[in-house]
GROMACS .gro file of C-alpha atoms in nm:
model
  320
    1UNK     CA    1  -2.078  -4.361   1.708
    2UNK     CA    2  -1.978  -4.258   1.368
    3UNK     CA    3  -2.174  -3.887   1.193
    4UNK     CA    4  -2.401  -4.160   0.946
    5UNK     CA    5  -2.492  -4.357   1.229
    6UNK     CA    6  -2.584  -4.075   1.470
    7UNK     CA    7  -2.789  -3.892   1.218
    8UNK     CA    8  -3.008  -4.162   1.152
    9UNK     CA    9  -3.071  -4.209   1.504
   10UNK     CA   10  -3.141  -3.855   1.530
   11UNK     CA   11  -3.419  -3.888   1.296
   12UNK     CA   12  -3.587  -4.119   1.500
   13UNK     CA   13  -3.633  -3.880   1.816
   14UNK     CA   14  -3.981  -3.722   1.832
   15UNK     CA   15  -3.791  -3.376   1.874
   16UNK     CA   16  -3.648  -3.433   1.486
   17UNK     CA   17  -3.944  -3.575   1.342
   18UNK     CA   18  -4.139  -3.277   1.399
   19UNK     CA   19  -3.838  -3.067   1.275
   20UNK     CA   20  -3.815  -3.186   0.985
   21UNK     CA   21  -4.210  -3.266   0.924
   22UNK     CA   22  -4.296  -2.870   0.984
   23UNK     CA   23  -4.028  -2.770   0.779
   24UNK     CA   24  -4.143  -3.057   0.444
   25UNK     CA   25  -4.477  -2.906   0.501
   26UNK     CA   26  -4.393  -2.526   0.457
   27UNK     CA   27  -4.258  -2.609   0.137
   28UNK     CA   28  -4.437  -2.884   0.025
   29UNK     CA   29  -4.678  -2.778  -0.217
   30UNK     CA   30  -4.980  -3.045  -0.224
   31UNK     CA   31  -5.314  -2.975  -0.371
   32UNK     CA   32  -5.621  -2.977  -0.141
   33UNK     CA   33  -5.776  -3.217  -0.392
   34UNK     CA   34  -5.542  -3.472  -0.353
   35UNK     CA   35  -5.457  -3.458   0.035
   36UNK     CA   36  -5.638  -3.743   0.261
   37UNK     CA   37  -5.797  -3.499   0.493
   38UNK     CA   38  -5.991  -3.365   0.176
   39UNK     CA   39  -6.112  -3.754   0.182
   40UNK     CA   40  -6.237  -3.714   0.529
   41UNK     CA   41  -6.396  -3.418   0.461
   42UNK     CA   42  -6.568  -3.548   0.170
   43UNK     CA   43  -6.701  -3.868   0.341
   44UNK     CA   44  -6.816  -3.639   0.639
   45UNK     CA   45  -6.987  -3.443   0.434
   46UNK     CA   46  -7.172  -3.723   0.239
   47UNK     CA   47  -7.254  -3.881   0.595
   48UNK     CA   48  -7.412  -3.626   0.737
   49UNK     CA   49  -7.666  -3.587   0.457
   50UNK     CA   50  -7.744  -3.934   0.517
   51UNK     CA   51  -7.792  -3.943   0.857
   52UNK     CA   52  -7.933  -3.573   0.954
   53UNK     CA   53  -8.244  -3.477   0.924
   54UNK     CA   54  -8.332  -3.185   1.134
   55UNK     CA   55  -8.650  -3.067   1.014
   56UNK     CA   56  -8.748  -3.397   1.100
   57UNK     CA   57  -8.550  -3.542   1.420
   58UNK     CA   58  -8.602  -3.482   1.776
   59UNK     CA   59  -8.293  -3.290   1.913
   60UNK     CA   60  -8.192  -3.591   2.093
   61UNK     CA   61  -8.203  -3.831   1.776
   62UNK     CA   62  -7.976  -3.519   1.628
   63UNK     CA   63  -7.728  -3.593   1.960
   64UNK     CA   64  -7.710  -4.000   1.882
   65UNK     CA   65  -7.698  -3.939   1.480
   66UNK     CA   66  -7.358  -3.698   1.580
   67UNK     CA   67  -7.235  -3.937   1.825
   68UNK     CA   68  -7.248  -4.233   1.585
   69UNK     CA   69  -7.087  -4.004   1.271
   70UNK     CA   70  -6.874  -3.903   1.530
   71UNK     CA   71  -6.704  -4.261   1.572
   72UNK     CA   72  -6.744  -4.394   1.276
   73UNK     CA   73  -6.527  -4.155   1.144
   74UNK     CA   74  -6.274  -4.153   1.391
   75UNK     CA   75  -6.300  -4.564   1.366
   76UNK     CA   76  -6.250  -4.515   0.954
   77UNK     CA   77  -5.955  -4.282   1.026
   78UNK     CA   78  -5.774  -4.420   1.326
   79UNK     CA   79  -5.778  -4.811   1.299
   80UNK     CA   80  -5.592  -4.870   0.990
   81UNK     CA   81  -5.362  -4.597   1.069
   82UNK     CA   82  -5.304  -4.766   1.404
   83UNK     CA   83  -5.283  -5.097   1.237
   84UNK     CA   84  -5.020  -4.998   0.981
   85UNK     CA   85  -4.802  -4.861   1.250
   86UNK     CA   86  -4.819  -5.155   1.435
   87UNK     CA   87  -4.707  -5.427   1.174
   88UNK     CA   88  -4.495  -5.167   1.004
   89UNK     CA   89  -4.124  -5.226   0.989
   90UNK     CA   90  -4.060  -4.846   0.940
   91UNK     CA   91  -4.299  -4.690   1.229
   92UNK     CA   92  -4.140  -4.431   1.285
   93UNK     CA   93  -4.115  -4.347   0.854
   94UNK     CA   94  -4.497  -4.355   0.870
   95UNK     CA   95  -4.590  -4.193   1.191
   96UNK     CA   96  -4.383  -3.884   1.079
   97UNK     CA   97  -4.617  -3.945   0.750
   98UNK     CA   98  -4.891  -3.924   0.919
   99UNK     CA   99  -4.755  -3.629   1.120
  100UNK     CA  100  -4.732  -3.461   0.788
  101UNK     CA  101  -5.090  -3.491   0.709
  102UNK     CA  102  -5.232  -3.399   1.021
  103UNK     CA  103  -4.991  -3.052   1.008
  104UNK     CA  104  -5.154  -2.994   0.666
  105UNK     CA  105  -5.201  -2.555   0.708
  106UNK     CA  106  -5.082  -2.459   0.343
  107UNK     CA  107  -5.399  -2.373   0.194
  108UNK     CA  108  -5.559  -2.216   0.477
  109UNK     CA  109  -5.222  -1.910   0.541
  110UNK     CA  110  -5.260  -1.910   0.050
  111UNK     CA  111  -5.653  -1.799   0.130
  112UNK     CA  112  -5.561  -1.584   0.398
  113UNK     CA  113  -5.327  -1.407   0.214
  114UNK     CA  114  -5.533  -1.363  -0.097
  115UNK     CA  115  -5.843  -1.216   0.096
  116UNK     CA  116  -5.541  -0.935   0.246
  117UNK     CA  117  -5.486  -0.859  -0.089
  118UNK     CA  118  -5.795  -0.865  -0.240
  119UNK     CA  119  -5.880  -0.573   0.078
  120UNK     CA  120  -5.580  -0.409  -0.050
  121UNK     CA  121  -5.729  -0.381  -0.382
  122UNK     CA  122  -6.067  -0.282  -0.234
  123UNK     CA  123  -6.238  -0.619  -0.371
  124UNK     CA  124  -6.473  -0.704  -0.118
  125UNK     CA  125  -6.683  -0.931  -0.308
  126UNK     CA  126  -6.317  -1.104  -0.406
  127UNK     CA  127  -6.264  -1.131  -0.014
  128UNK     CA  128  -6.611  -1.257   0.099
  129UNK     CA  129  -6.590  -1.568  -0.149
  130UNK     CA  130  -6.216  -1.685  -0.043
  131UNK     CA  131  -6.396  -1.633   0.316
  132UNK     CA  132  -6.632  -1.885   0.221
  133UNK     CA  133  -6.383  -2.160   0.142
  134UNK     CA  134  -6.240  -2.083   0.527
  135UNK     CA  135  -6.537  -2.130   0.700
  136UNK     CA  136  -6.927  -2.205   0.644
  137UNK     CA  137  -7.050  -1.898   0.822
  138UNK     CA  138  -7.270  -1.594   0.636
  139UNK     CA  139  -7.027  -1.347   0.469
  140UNK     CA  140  -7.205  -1.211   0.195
  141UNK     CA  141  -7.316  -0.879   0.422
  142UNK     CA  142  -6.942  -0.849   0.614
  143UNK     CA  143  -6.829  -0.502   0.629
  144UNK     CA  144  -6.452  -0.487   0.578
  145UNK     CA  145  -6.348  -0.489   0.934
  146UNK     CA  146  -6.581  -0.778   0.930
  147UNK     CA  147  -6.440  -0.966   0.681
  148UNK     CA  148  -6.056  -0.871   0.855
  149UNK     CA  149  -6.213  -1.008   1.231
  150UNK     CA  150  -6.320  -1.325   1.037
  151UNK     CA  151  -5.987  -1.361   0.843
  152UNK     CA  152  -5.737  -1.293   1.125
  153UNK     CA  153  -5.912  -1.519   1.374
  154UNK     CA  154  -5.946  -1.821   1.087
  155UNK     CA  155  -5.541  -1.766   1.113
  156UNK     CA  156  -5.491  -1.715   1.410
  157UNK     CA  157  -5.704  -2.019   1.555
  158UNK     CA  158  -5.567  -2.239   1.277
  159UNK     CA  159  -5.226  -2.184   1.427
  160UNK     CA  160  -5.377  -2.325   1.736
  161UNK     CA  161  -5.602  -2.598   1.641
  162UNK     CA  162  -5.337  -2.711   1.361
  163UNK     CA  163  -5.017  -2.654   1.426
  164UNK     CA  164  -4.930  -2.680   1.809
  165UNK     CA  165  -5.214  -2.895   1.935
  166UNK     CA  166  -5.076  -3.156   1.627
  167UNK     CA  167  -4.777  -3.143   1.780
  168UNK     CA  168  -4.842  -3.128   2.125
  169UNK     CA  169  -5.060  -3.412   2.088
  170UNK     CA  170  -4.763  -3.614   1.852
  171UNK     CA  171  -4.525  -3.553   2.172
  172UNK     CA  172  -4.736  -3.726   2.407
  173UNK     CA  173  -4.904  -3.978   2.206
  174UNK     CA  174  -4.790  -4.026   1.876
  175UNK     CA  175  -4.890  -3.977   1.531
  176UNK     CA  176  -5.232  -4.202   1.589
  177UNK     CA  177  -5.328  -3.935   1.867
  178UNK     CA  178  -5.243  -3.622   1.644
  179UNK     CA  179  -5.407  -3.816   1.390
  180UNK     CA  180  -5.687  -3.844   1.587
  181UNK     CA  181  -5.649  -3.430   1.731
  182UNK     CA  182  -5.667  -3.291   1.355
  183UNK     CA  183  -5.968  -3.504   1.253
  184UNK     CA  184  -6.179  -3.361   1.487
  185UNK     CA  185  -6.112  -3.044   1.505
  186UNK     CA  186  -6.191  -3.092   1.111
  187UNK     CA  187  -6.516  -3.201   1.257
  188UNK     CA  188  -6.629  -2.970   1.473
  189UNK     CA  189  -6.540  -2.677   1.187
  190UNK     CA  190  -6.723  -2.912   0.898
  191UNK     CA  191  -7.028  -2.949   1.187
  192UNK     CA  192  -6.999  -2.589   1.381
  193UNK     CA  193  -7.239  -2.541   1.635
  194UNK     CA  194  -7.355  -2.214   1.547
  195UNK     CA  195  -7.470  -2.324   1.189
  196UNK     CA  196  -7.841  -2.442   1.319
  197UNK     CA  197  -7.828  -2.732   1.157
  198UNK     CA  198  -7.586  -2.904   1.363
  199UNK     CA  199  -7.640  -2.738   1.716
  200UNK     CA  200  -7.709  -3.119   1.824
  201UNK     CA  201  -7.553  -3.317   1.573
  202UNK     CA  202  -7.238  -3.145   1.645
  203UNK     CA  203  -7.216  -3.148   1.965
  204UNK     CA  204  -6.967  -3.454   2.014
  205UNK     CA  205  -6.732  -3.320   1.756
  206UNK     CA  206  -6.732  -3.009   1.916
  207UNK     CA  207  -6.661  -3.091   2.298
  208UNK     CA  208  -6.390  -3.367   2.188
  209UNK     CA  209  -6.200  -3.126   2.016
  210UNK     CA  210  -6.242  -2.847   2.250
  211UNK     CA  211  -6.142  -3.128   2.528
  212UNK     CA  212  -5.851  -3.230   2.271
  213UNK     CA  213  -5.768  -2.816   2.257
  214UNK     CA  214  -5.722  -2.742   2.609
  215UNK     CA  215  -5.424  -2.772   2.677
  216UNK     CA  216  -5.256  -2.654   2.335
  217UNK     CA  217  -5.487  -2.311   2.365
  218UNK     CA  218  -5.404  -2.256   2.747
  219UNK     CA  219  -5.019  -2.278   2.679
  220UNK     CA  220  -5.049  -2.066   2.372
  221UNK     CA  221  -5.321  -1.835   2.576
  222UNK     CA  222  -5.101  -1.776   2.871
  223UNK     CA  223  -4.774  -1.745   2.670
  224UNK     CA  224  -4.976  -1.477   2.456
  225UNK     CA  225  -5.090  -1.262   2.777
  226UNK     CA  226  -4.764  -1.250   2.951
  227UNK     CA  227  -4.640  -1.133   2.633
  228UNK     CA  228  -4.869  -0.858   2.602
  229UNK     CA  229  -4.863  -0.762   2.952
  230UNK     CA  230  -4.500  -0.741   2.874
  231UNK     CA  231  -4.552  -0.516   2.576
  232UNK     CA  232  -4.876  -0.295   2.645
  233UNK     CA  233  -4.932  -0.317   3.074
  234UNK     CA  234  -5.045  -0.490   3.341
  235UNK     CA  235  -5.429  -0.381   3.310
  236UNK     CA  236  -5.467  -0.660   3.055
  237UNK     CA  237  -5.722  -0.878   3.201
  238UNK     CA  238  -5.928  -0.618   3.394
  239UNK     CA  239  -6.009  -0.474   3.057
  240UNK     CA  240  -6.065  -0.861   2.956
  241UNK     CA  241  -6.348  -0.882   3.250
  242UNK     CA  242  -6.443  -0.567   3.130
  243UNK     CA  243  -6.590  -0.691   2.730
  244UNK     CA  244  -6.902  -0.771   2.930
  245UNK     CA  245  -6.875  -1.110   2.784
  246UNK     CA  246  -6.968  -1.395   3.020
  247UNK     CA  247  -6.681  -1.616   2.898
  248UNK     CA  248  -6.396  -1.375   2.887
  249UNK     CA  249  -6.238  -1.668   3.091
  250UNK     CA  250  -6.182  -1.912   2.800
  251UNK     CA  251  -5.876  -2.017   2.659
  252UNK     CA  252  -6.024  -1.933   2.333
  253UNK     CA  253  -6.097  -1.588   2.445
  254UNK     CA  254  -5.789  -1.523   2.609
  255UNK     CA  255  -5.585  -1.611   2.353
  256UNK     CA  256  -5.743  -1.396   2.066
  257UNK     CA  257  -5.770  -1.123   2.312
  258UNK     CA  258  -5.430  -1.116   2.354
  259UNK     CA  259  -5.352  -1.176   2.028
  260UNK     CA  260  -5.551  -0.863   1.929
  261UNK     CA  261  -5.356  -0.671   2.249
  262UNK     CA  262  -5.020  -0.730   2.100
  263UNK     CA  263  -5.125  -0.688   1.781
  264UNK     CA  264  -5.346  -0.394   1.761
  265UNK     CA  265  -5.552  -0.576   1.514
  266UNK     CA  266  -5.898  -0.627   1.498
  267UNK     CA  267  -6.032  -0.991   1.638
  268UNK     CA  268  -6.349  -1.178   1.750
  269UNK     CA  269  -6.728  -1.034   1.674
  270UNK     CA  270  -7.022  -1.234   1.592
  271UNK     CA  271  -7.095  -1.474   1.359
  272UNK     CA  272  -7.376  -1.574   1.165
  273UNK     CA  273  -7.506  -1.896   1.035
  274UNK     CA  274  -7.811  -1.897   0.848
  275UNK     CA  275  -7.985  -1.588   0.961
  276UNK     CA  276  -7.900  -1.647   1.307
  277UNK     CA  277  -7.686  -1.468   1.508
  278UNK     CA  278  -7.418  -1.562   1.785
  279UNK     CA  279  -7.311  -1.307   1.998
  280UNK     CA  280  -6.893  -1.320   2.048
  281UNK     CA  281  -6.689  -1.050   2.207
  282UNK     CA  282  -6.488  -0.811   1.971
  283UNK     CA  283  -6.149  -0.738   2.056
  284UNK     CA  284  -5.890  -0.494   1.983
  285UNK     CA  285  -5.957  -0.147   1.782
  286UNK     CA  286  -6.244  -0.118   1.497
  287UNK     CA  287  -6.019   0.005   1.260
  288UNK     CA  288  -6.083  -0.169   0.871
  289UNK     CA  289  -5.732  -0.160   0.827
  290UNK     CA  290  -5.613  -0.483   0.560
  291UNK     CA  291  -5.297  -0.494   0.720
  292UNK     CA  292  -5.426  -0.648   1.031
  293UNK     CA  293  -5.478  -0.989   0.810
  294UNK     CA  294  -5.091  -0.966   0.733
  295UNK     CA  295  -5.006  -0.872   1.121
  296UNK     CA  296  -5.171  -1.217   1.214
  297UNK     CA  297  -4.963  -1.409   0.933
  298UNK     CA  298  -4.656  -1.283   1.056
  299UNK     CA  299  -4.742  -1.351   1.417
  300UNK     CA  300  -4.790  -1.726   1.296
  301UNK     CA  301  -4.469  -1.738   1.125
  302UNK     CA  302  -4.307  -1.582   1.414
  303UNK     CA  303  -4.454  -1.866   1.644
  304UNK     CA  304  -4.383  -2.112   1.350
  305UNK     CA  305  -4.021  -1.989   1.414
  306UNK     CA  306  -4.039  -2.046   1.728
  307UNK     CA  307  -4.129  -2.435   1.732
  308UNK     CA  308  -3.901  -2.478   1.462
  309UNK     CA  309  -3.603  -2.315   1.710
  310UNK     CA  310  -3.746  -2.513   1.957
  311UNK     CA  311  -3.760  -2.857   1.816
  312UNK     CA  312  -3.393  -2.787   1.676
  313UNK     CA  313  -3.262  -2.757   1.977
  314UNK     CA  314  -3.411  -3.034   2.168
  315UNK     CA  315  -3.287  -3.241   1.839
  316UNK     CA  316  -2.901  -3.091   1.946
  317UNK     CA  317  -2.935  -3.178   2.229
  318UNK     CA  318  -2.974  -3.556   2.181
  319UNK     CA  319  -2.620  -3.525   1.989
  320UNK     CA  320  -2.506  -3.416   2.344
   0.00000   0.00000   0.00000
């Protein structure tokens, strides 16, 4: 087979399509405004307040409200996406499309990096309002190493929930799947179920996507504590039992815990939505040091690295 032929074949292989769809969206620079997940965030939005009412609504009318939102969203999302690849003549053009949208991280790793610097500068007022356009939780009191806990995990997580879950998912089902992966994990952060308002409505969004997470954060959880067992001992999870945190045992957990192990940086604490507090497990030392922020960047970029030399050569190999 001739070098024209064989590359666009090549191009075709899952392996290749996320290759070259991770590298397009490093350097692709596309507004928030204009990218369709800001769409599904909007409509989302604009649903709930329709539909929620939880001064007023038993919990359980709360539960059905979220179920419904829930599917109609996914329905709104997923169909015509499904439908397009299926009368399509170029699937695979549009499933790596769709591949690109779902990998969308660009503006989250620009706010991280701003809040480092506005630490650097000692601008904590400048770091607690980019923390608000991460996350809906109550920043205005964060200390520093409170605002650097918040920061690193947002990254750290988003690596996760955004990068190798999308293409996890992609592998084994396709874009429709990581499609359908990214829009609720876009869920459960626009309906979080520490925010009061949504500790019913959000519970559907929230145990889909953790269900949809498993796997993803277990790999990246037990890849991240045989590394650091590597690096800093064998007494790792001992002092992980020992946070007196009843689930130390979660994926989640594990995988920030290690995080902040190899690290040395700062992770976890509570959060607080709307006066109320939810207790979380802090990790690693409670030193205010901005740097930590840029620690967890690199990390990313080092496991961004990774999947990138990973994909490449599973894309060699079908040259072979």
């Amino acid at each position: 087979m001739a070098w024209p032929e064989q590359l666009v074949t090549l191009v075709q292989y899952p392996a290749s399509i996320v290759l070259l769809m991770l590298l397009l969206e490093r350097v692709l620079v596309w507004s928030p405004l204009w990218h369709p997940l800001s769409l599904v965030r909007l409509f989302a939005q604009q649903l709930q307040l329709r539909v929620l009412r939880p001064q007023r609504d038993a919990s359980g009318q709360q539960l059905l409200a979220g179920v419904l939102a829930t599917l109609v969203l996914l329905t709104l999302v997923l169909f015509p996406a499904w439908w397009l690849l299926d009368v399509s003549d170029f699937p695979s053009a549009l499933g790596a499309f769709l591949l690109l949208i779902s990998l969308h991280t660009s503006p989250q790793t620009a706010l991280v990096k701003a809040i480092a610097k506005a630490l650097q500068r000692d601008q904590k007022n400048v770091a607690r309002t980019l923390l608000n356009r991460l996350d809906s939780r109550d920043n205005k009191r964060l200390s520093p190493i409170g605002i650097i806990r918040a920061a690193a995990d947002n990254q750290l997580l988003s690596w996760v929930q955004h990068t190798l879950a999308i293409i996890l998912a992609y592998l084994i089902g396709g874009a429709v799947l990581a499609l359908a992966v990214r829009v609720l994990t876009l869920l459960a952060s626009q309906w979080p179920l520490e925010d009061p308002r949504y500790r019913y409505f959000g519970q559907i969004p929230h145990r889909l996507s953790q269900l949809a997470l498993l796997l993803p954060m277990l790999l990246a959880a037990l890849l991240v504590i045989i590394l650091s067992t590597l690096v800093r001992g064998p007494r790792l999870l001992r002092t992980l039992r020992q946070q007196q945190w009843q689930h130390w045992w979660l994926p989640e957990a594990c995988w920030l815990f290690g995080c902040a192990r190899l690290l040395g940086i700062p992770l976890g604490g509570p959060v607080q939505y709307r006066n109320e507090r939810t207790r979380r497990a802090r990790f690693g030392p409670a030193v205010a040091n901005p740097k930590a922020i840029l620690f967890a960047l690199r990390f990313t970029r080092i496991a961004d690295a990774l999947v990138l030399l990973t994909s490449l050569a599973f894309a060699a190999l079908q040259l072979l």
